[in-house]
Tab-separated table of C-alpha atoms in Angstrom:
chain	number	residue	atom	x	y	z
A	24	UNK	CA	-18.852	3.842	1.966
A	25	UNK	CA	-17.047	6.652	-0.254
A	26	UNK	CA	-19.585	8.402	-2.719
A	27	UNK	CA	-17.663	6.635	-5.309
A	28	UNK	CA	-18.341	3.057	-3.939
A	29	UNK	CA	-21.861	4.038	-3.580
A	30	UNK	CA	-22.157	5.309	-7.540
A	31	UNK	CA	-20.268	1.624	-8.491
A	32	UNK	CA	-23.096	-0.181	-6.604
A	33	UNK	CA	-25.803	1.955	-7.645
A	34	UNK	CA	-24.805	1.349	-11.534
A	35	UNK	CA	-23.753	-2.240	-11.149
A	36	UNK	CA	-27.491	-2.769	-9.464
A	37	UNK	CA	-28.878	-0.713	-12.386
A	38	UNK	CA	-27.528	-3.089	-14.749
A	39	UNK	CA	-28.566	-6.221	-13.279
A	40	UNK	CA	-32.080	-5.589	-14.246
A	41	UNK	CA	-31.552	-4.805	-17.645
A	42	UNK	CA	-32.329	-8.664	-19.285
A	43	UNK	CA	-35.848	-6.880	-18.366
A	44	UNK	CA	-36.168	-4.638	-20.513
A	45	UNK	CA	-33.640	-6.716	-23.359
A	46	UNK	CA	-36.096	-9.374	-23.105
A	47	UNK	CA	-39.045	-7.100	-24.320
A	48	UNK	CA	-37.271	-6.409	-27.372
A	49	UNK	CA	-36.925	-9.923	-28.474
A	50	UNK	CA	-38.737	-9.507	-30.992
A	51	UNK	CA	-36.496	-7.514	-32.636
A	52	UNK	CA	-32.869	-7.794	-34.678
A	53	UNK	CA	-29.708	-6.892	-31.963
A	54	UNK	CA	-28.465	-4.642	-34.555
A	55	UNK	CA	-31.861	-2.793	-34.870
A	56	UNK	CA	-32.270	-2.850	-30.536
A	57	UNK	CA	-28.380	-1.733	-30.598
A	58	UNK	CA	-28.819	1.360	-33.287
A	59	UNK	CA	-31.972	2.767	-31.067
A	60	UNK	CA	-30.342	2.667	-28.325
A	61	UNK	CA	-27.335	4.420	-29.438
A	62	UNK	CA	-29.633	7.410	-31.370
A	63	UNK	CA	-31.826	7.887	-28.419
A	64	UNK	CA	-29.098	8.025	-25.811
A	65	UNK	CA	-26.815	9.955	-27.967
A	66	UNK	CA	-29.926	12.402	-28.556
A	67	UNK	CA	-30.367	12.654	-24.622
A	68	UNK	CA	-27.412	13.234	-24.116
A	69	UNK	CA	-26.894	16.549	-26.597
A	70	UNK	CA	-29.880	17.840	-25.063
A	71	UNK	CA	-27.908	17.520	-21.383
A	72	UNK	CA	-24.915	19.014	-22.405
A	73	UNK	CA	-26.382	21.677	-25.060
A	74	UNK	CA	-29.059	22.862	-22.582
A	75	UNK	CA	-27.407	22.483	-18.940
A	76	UNK	CA	-23.734	21.936	-19.694
A	77	UNK	CA	-22.011	24.695	-21.812
A	78	UNK	CA	-19.265	25.499	-19.691
A	79	UNK	CA	-18.404	22.003	-19.277
A	80	UNK	CA	-18.517	21.311	-23.466
A	81	UNK	CA	-15.868	24.708	-22.848
A	82	UNK	CA	-13.869	23.422	-20.784
A	83	UNK	CA	-13.391	19.942	-22.617
A	84	UNK	CA	-12.731	22.434	-25.916
A	85	UNK	CA	-10.109	24.189	-24.140
A	86	UNK	CA	-8.364	21.229	-22.300
A	87	UNK	CA	-8.021	19.450	-25.945
A	88	UNK	CA	-6.360	22.439	-26.984
A	89	UNK	CA	-4.260	23.419	-24.340
A	90	UNK	CA	-2.773	19.667	-24.058
A	91	UNK	CA	0.278	18.691	-25.965
A	92	UNK	CA	0.134	17.274	-29.238
A	93	UNK	CA	0.837	13.789	-27.882
A	94	UNK	CA	-1.648	13.821	-24.993
A	95	UNK	CA	-3.984	14.863	-28.053
A	96	UNK	CA	-3.421	12.197	-29.681
A	97	UNK	CA	-3.249	9.983	-26.486
A	98	UNK	CA	-6.705	11.640	-25.846
A	99	UNK	CA	-8.392	10.646	-29.669
A	100	UNK	CA	-7.071	7.171	-29.577
A	101	UNK	CA	-8.651	6.571	-26.486
A	102	UNK	CA	-12.035	8.336	-27.190
A	103	UNK	CA	-11.737	6.665	-30.892
A	104	UNK	CA	-11.246	3.330	-28.954
A	105	UNK	CA	-13.270	3.217	-25.857
A	106	UNK	CA	-16.046	4.282	-28.886
A	107	UNK	CA	-15.980	1.232	-30.326
A	108	UNK	CA	-15.063	-0.918	-27.882
A	109	UNK	CA	-18.944	0.313	-26.111
A	110	UNK	CA	-20.840	-0.511	-29.212
A	111	UNK	CA	-18.721	-3.640	-30.174
A	112	UNK	CA	-20.164	-4.936	-26.213
A	113	UNK	CA	-23.528	-3.769	-26.677
A	114	UNK	CA	-24.140	-5.293	-29.724
A	115	UNK	CA	-22.415	-8.760	-28.478
A	116	UNK	CA	-24.513	-8.207	-24.594
A	117	UNK	CA	-28.246	-7.429	-26.671
A	118	UNK	CA	-27.639	-11.022	-29.311
A	119	UNK	CA	-26.161	-12.850	-26.416
A	120	UNK	CA	-29.137	-12.266	-23.956
A	121	UNK	CA	-31.920	-12.312	-26.500
A	122	UNK	CA	-30.306	-15.536	-28.658
A	123	UNK	CA	-28.644	-17.421	-26.301
A	124	UNK	CA	-29.591	-16.805	-22.469
A	125	UNK	CA	-30.024	-14.551	-19.464
A	126	UNK	CA	-27.489	-17.088	-17.614
A	127	UNK	CA	-24.643	-16.367	-20.611
A	128	UNK	CA	-24.914	-12.530	-20.439
A	129	UNK	CA	-24.433	-12.356	-17.275
A	130	UNK	CA	-21.660	-15.159	-16.871
A	131	UNK	CA	-19.879	-12.552	-19.262
A	132	UNK	CA	-20.167	-10.347	-16.155
A	133	UNK	CA	-18.877	-12.661	-13.729
A	134	UNK	CA	-15.922	-13.027	-16.017
A	135	UNK	CA	-15.163	-9.240	-16.731
A	136	UNK	CA	-14.435	-7.571	-12.965
A	137	UNK	CA	-11.303	-11.035	-12.957
A	138	UNK	CA	-10.114	-9.090	-16.392
A	139	UNK	CA	-10.616	-6.022	-15.233
A	140	UNK	CA	-8.825	-6.160	-11.752
A	141	UNK	CA	-5.755	-7.587	-13.721
A	142	UNK	CA	-5.310	-5.384	-16.300
A	143	UNK	CA	-5.482	-2.819	-13.418
A	144	UNK	CA	-2.374	-4.253	-12.411
A	145	UNK	CA	-0.838	-4.341	-15.873
A	146	UNK	CA	-1.772	-1.692	-17.224
A	147	UNK	CA	-2.232	0.760	-14.739
A	148	UNK	CA	0.262	-1.011	-12.493
A	149	UNK	CA	-2.231	-0.726	-9.386
A	150	UNK	CA	-1.406	-2.457	-6.837
A	151	UNK	CA	-3.029	-5.686	-5.137
A	152	UNK	CA	-2.674	-7.079	-1.856
A	153	UNK	CA	-2.470	-10.827	-1.134
A	154	UNK	CA	-6.436	-11.213	-0.237
A	155	UNK	CA	-6.917	-9.339	-3.340
A	156	UNK	CA	-4.955	-11.957	-5.312
A	157	UNK	CA	-6.869	-15.161	-3.274
A	158	UNK	CA	-10.202	-13.243	-4.183
A	159	UNK	CA	-9.204	-13.135	-7.353
A	160	UNK	CA	-8.453	-17.081	-7.841
A	161	UNK	CA	-11.434	-17.773	-5.933
A	162	UNK	CA	-13.780	-16.156	-8.457
A	163	UNK	CA	-11.686	-17.620	-11.430
A	164	UNK	CA	-12.384	-20.694	-9.745
A	165	UNK	CA	-15.464	-20.009	-9.365
A	166	UNK	CA	-15.804	-18.684	-13.324
A	167	UNK	CA	-14.209	-21.670	-14.402
A	168	UNK	CA	-17.403	-23.826	-12.696
A	169	UNK	CA	-20.020	-21.935	-14.768
A	170	UNK	CA	-18.298	-22.088	-17.809
A	171	UNK	CA	-18.301	-25.602	-17.864
A	172	UNK	CA	-20.401	-27.458	-20.368
A	173	UNK	CA	-21.407	-25.008	-23.420
A	174	UNK	CA	-18.132	-23.446	-24.746
A	175	UNK	CA	-20.241	-21.791	-27.379
A	176	UNK	CA	-21.841	-19.873	-24.857
A	177	UNK	CA	-18.839	-19.276	-22.882
A	178	UNK	CA	-16.927	-17.884	-26.124
A	179	UNK	CA	-19.770	-15.487	-25.854
A	180	UNK	CA	-19.141	-14.619	-23.058
A	181	UNK	CA	-15.587	-13.834	-22.913
A	182	UNK	CA	-15.631	-11.981	-26.466
A	183	UNK	CA	-18.297	-9.716	-23.811
A	184	UNK	CA	-16.383	-9.950	-20.992
A	185	UNK	CA	-13.141	-8.450	-22.481
A	186	UNK	CA	-14.580	-5.790	-24.756
A	187	UNK	CA	-16.005	-3.843	-21.059
A	188	UNK	CA	-12.950	-4.223	-19.442
A	189	UNK	CA	-10.909	-2.597	-21.868
A	190	UNK	CA	-13.620	0.022	-22.373
A	191	UNK	CA	-13.490	0.762	-18.779
A	192	UNK	CA	-9.456	0.961	-18.688
A	193	UNK	CA	-9.254	3.024	-20.847
A	194	UNK	CA	-12.039	5.282	-19.388
A	195	UNK	CA	-9.759	5.608	-16.847
A	196	UNK	CA	-7.124	6.237	-18.713
A	197	UNK	CA	-8.865	9.423	-19.098
A	198	UNK	CA	-10.351	10.527	-15.965
A	199	UNK	CA	-9.192	14.203	-15.959
A	200	UNK	CA	-11.866	14.700	-18.969
A	201	UNK	CA	-15.715	14.868	-18.809
A	202	UNK	CA	-17.386	11.666	-18.877
A	203	UNK	CA	-21.012	12.297	-20.003
A	204	UNK	CA	-19.397	15.214	-22.578
A	205	UNK	CA	-16.525	11.964	-23.633
A	206	UNK	CA	-19.636	9.353	-23.855
A	207	UNK	CA	-21.456	12.003	-26.127
A	208	UNK	CA	-18.767	11.880	-28.749
A	209	UNK	CA	-18.458	8.013	-27.731
A	210	UNK	CA	-22.126	7.473	-28.790
A	211	UNK	CA	-21.423	10.564	-32.152
A	212	UNK	CA	-18.782	7.938	-33.381
A	213	UNK	CA	-21.011	4.783	-33.446
A	214	UNK	CA	-24.031	5.975	-34.750
A	215	UNK	CA	-21.733	7.148	-37.765
A	216	UNK	CA	-20.467	3.440	-37.734
A	217	UNK	CA	-23.812	1.876	-37.315
A	218	UNK	CA	-25.842	3.760	-39.991
A	219	UNK	CA	-24.157	3.225	-42.872
A	220	UNK	CA	-23.752	-0.496	-42.067
A	221	UNK	CA	-27.462	-0.281	-40.491
A	222	UNK	CA	-28.710	-2.658	-43.299
A	223	UNK	CA	-26.334	-5.641	-42.710
A	224	UNK	CA	-27.195	-5.321	-38.918
A	225	UNK	CA	-30.560	-5.663	-39.963
A	226	UNK	CA	-32.092	-2.667	-38.547
A	227	UNK	CA	-34.208	-0.527	-40.292
A	228	UNK	CA	-33.999	3.009	-39.575
A	229	UNK	CA	-37.512	3.975	-41.097
A	230	UNK	CA	-39.626	1.059	-39.651
A	231	UNK	CA	-37.970	2.075	-36.211
A	232	UNK	CA	-38.932	5.081	-36.023
A	233	UNK	CA	-42.552	4.532	-36.368
A	234	UNK	CA	-42.436	2.142	-34.192
A	235	UNK	CA	-44.084	2.807	-31.118
A	236	UNK	CA	-43.139	0.324	-28.924
A	237	UNK	CA	-39.162	-0.017	-29.875
A	238	UNK	CA	-38.724	4.138	-29.324
A	239	UNK	CA	-40.628	3.418	-25.593
A	240	UNK	CA	-38.015	0.899	-24.795
A	241	UNK	CA	-35.271	2.093	-26.226
A	242	UNK	CA	-36.181	5.126	-24.874
A	243	UNK	CA	-36.059	2.879	-21.063
A	244	UNK	CA	-32.863	1.427	-22.231
A	245	UNK	CA	-31.161	5.280	-23.034
A	246	UNK	CA	-32.299	6.952	-19.842
A	247	UNK	CA	-32.073	4.286	-17.051
A	248	UNK	CA	-29.928	1.430	-18.436
A	249	UNK	CA	-27.625	3.677	-19.987
A	250	UNK	CA	-26.605	7.606	-19.874
A	251	UNK	CA	-27.591	6.765	-15.168
A	252	UNK	CA	-25.859	3.686	-14.768
A	253	UNK	CA	-22.693	4.624	-16.994
A	254	UNK	CA	-22.309	8.005	-15.679
A	255	UNK	CA	-22.316	6.397	-12.592
A	256	UNK	CA	-19.543	3.749	-13.346
A	257	UNK	CA	-17.365	6.208	-15.218
A	258	UNK	CA	-17.603	9.052	-12.154
A	259	UNK	CA	-16.708	6.171	-9.950
A	260	UNK	CA	-13.662	4.945	-11.677
A	261	UNK	CA	-12.209	9.370	-11.245
A	262	UNK	CA	-11.229	7.598	-7.505
A	263	UNK	CA	-11.523	4.285	-6.949
A	264	UNK	CA	-9.131	1.653	-8.610
A	265	UNK	CA	-10.612	-0.842	-11.256
A	266	UNK	CA	-9.044	-4.096	-9.876
A	267	UNK	CA	-12.353	-2.279	-6.864
A	268	UNK	CA	-14.942	-1.746	-9.928
A	269	UNK	CA	-14.030	-4.976	-11.334
A	270	UNK	CA	-14.677	-6.926	-8.252
A	271	UNK	CA	-17.749	-4.983	-7.505
A	272	UNK	CA	-19.331	-5.285	-10.668
A	273	UNK	CA	-19.978	-8.683	-9.700
A	274	UNK	CA	-23.396	-7.346	-7.908
A	275	UNK	CA	-24.424	-6.944	-11.749
A	276	UNK	CA	-24.273	-10.487	-13.159
A	277	UNK	CA	-25.466	-11.582	-9.423
A	278	UNK	CA	-28.818	-9.674	-9.630
A	279	UNK	CA	-29.278	-11.380	-13.303
A	280	UNK	CA	-28.906	-14.408	-12.188
A	281	UNK	CA	-31.360	-14.515	-9.983
A	282	UNK	CA	-33.405	-12.813	-12.405
A	283	UNK	CA	-32.372	-15.705	-14.934
A	284	UNK	CA	-33.623	-18.408	-12.254
A	285	UNK	CA	-36.700	-16.414	-10.527
A	286	UNK	CA	-38.276	-14.370	-13.670
A	287	UNK	CA	-37.087	-16.156	-16.302
A	288	UNK	CA	-37.284	-19.721	-14.670
A	289	UNK	CA	-33.773	-20.439	-16.432
A	290	UNK	CA	-32.334	-24.622	-15.308
A	291	UNK	CA	-29.648	-23.941	-12.500
A	292	UNK	CA	-27.614	-26.563	-10.801
A	293	UNK	CA	-25.855	-27.482	-7.674
A	294	UNK	CA	-22.336	-26.977	-9.429
A	295	UNK	CA	-24.321	-23.501	-10.314
A	296	UNK	CA	-25.204	-21.916	-6.825
A	297	UNK	CA	-22.019	-23.616	-5.632
A	298	UNK	CA	-20.070	-21.461	-8.063
A	299	UNK	CA	-22.122	-18.384	-7.177
A	300	UNK	CA	-21.955	-18.500	-3.818
A	301	UNK	CA	-17.797	-18.650	-3.976
A	302	UNK	CA	-18.213	-15.756	-6.112
A	303	UNK	CA	-20.037	-13.674	-3.571
A	304	UNK	CA	-17.851	-14.656	-1.286
A	305	UNK	CA	-15.094	-13.468	-3.434
A	306	UNK	CA	-16.611	-9.815	-3.856
A	307	UNK	CA	-16.537	-9.753	0.013
A	308	UNK	CA	-13.099	-10.919	0.304
A	309	UNK	CA	-11.568	-8.704	-1.978
A	310	UNK	CA	-13.238	-5.609	-0.813
A	311	UNK	CA	-12.431	-6.488	3.161
A	312	UNK	CA	-11.093	-3.303	4.512
A	313	UNK	CA	-7.014	-3.808	5.789
A	314	UNK	CA	-7.416	-3.276	9.311
A	315	UNK	CA	-10.073	-5.599	9.047
A	316	UNK	CA	-8.058	-8.023	6.927
A	317	UNK	CA	-4.862	-7.708	9.932
A	318	UNK	CA	-7.365	-8.252	12.847
A	319	UNK	CA	-8.783	-12.133	11.911
């Protein structure tokens, strides 16, 4: 496996354990968790980039200034749009995990790889082989089985999946630009948007800065579940097709589903178990090397 595959795998494995720190903040509003995740992540990125990555910052500024006006507009649009998609995804995912169920949040990332692969095919014109279409069809059918019975949870999952899939595609279109700096700009934009509407999101900035538990968990969310996996994920997108990253994304919800059943003691049905096995099979099928498929 390449280092890009390894980066993607590690990112999604980390995110699979995301429900644990989120559940530790279940007593807080989704808006409060989101606000402090954004602020702490932004603060850490500012420190990293200002102290350790000044050359990269100057390179990005020069790269933008030397681009054509059309390219500058494209970069600006994709960066701003990506930031809005990311913060929307975070808010919806936090709400889904803490107010609906871990399974509902995990289900969103079972749908997301299908959407990402299809968007990569339509928007980025990435080629899909027959076996990859079969894998997408198998995973789509499995996800349909999982979605039966709870339309409210299904609707939330679909929106969470769509926001992250479009975010991934938007950032793949910016593959030539420094990912940590783009993330810093996007989080700065998110902070500018969130601070004026904090009250409507039931977020209290002053109370949050006096809450040691919230600050500690926000630090865990920011370092372990935001900056590190997002950088790994965006790094992988530099070389891997969106469809490949999208299918590898299945590791995230599969780990979360195991946590839902074994750690959080949520109920599971036989239909769900069959669907999870089928989804795992689709991941293997999608990522089989061409030579191996030909020799079968």
